[in-house]
Coordinates of C-alpha atoms in Angstrom, one line a residue:
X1 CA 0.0 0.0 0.0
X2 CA 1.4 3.9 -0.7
X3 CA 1.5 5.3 2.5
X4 CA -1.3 6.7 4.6
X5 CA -1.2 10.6 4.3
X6 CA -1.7 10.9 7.8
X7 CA -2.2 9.6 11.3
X8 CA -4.2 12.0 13.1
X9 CA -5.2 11.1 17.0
X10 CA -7.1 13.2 19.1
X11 CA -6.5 13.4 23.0
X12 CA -8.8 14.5 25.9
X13 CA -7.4 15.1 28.9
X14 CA -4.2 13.1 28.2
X15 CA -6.4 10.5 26.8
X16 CA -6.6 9.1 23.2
X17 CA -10.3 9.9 22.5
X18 CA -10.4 9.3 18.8
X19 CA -8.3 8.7 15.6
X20 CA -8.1 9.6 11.8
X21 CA -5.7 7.7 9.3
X22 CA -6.1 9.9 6.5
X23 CA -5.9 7.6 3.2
X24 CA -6.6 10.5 0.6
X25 CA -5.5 14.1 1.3
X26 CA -7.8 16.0 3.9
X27 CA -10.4 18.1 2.3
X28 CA -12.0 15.8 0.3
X29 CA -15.5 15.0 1.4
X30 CA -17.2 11.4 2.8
X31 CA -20.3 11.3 0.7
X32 CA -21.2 7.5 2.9
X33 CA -19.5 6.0 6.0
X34 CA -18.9 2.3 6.3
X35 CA -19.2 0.9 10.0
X36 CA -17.1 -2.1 10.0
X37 CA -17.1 -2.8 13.9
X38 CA -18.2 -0.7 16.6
X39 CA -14.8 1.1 16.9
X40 CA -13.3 1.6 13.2
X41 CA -15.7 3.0 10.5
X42 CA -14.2 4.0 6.9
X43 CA -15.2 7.1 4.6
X44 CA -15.8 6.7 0.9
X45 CA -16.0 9.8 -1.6
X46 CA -18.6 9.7 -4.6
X47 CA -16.2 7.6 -6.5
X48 CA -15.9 4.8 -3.5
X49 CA -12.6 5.9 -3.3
X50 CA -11.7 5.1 0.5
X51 CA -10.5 8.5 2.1
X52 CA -9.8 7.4 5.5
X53 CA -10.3 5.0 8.5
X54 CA -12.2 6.5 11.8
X55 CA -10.7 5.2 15.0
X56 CA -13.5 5.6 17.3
X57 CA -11.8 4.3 20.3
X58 CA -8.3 3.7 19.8
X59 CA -7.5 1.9 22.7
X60 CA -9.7 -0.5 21.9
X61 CA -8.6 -1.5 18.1
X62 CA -5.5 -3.2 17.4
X63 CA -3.2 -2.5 14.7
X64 CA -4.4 -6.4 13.4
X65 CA -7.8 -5.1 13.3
X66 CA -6.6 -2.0 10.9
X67 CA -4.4 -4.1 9.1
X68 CA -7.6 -6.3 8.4
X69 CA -9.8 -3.3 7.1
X70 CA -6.8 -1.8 5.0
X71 CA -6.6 -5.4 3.5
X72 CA -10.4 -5.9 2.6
X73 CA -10.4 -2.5 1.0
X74 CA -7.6 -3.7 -1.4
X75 CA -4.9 -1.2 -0.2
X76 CA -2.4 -3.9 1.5
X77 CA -0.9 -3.4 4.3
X78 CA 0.5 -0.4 6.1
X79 CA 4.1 -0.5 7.5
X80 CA 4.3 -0.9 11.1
X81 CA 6.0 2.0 11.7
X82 CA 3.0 4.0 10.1
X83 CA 0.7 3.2 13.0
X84 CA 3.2 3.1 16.1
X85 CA 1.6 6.8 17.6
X86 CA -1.6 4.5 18.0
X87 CA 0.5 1.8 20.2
X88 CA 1.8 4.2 22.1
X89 CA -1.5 6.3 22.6

């Protein structure tokens, strides 16, 4: 897979709340949202071009389960390295 653009977590009071891994540059616009578990949903422009993966709960989603959506979405597989801010949220 190319690389993610970005990896974008968000934090409330010292506390990964939520996360973003941007797959398209930011701007673009989600015309549907895909839930694929409770905690990871992905965003598809009008083309069903996947833009990016929402983390709902960070803590609870494993780099295996990312790897997994990434995969069924044909993109491959992300480096390690890509997602290691998530571990160590």
């Amino acid at each position: 897979m190319k690389t993610p653009i970005s990896l974008q977590i968000t934090y409330r009071k010292d506390i990964p709340f939520a996360a973003y891994l941007y797959l398209a540059k930011p701007g673009q616009k989600a015309v549907r949202t895909e839930t694929v578990s409770e905690d990871l949903l992905v965003d598809y422009a009008s083309d069903d071009t996947p833009l990016g993966i929402e983390i709902v709960s960070p803590d609870l989603v494993s780099i295996d389960d990312i790897l997994s959506v990434t995969n069924r979405l044909g993109l491959g597989s992300i480096e390690a390295e890509e997602l290691k801010p998530l571990q160590a949220a």
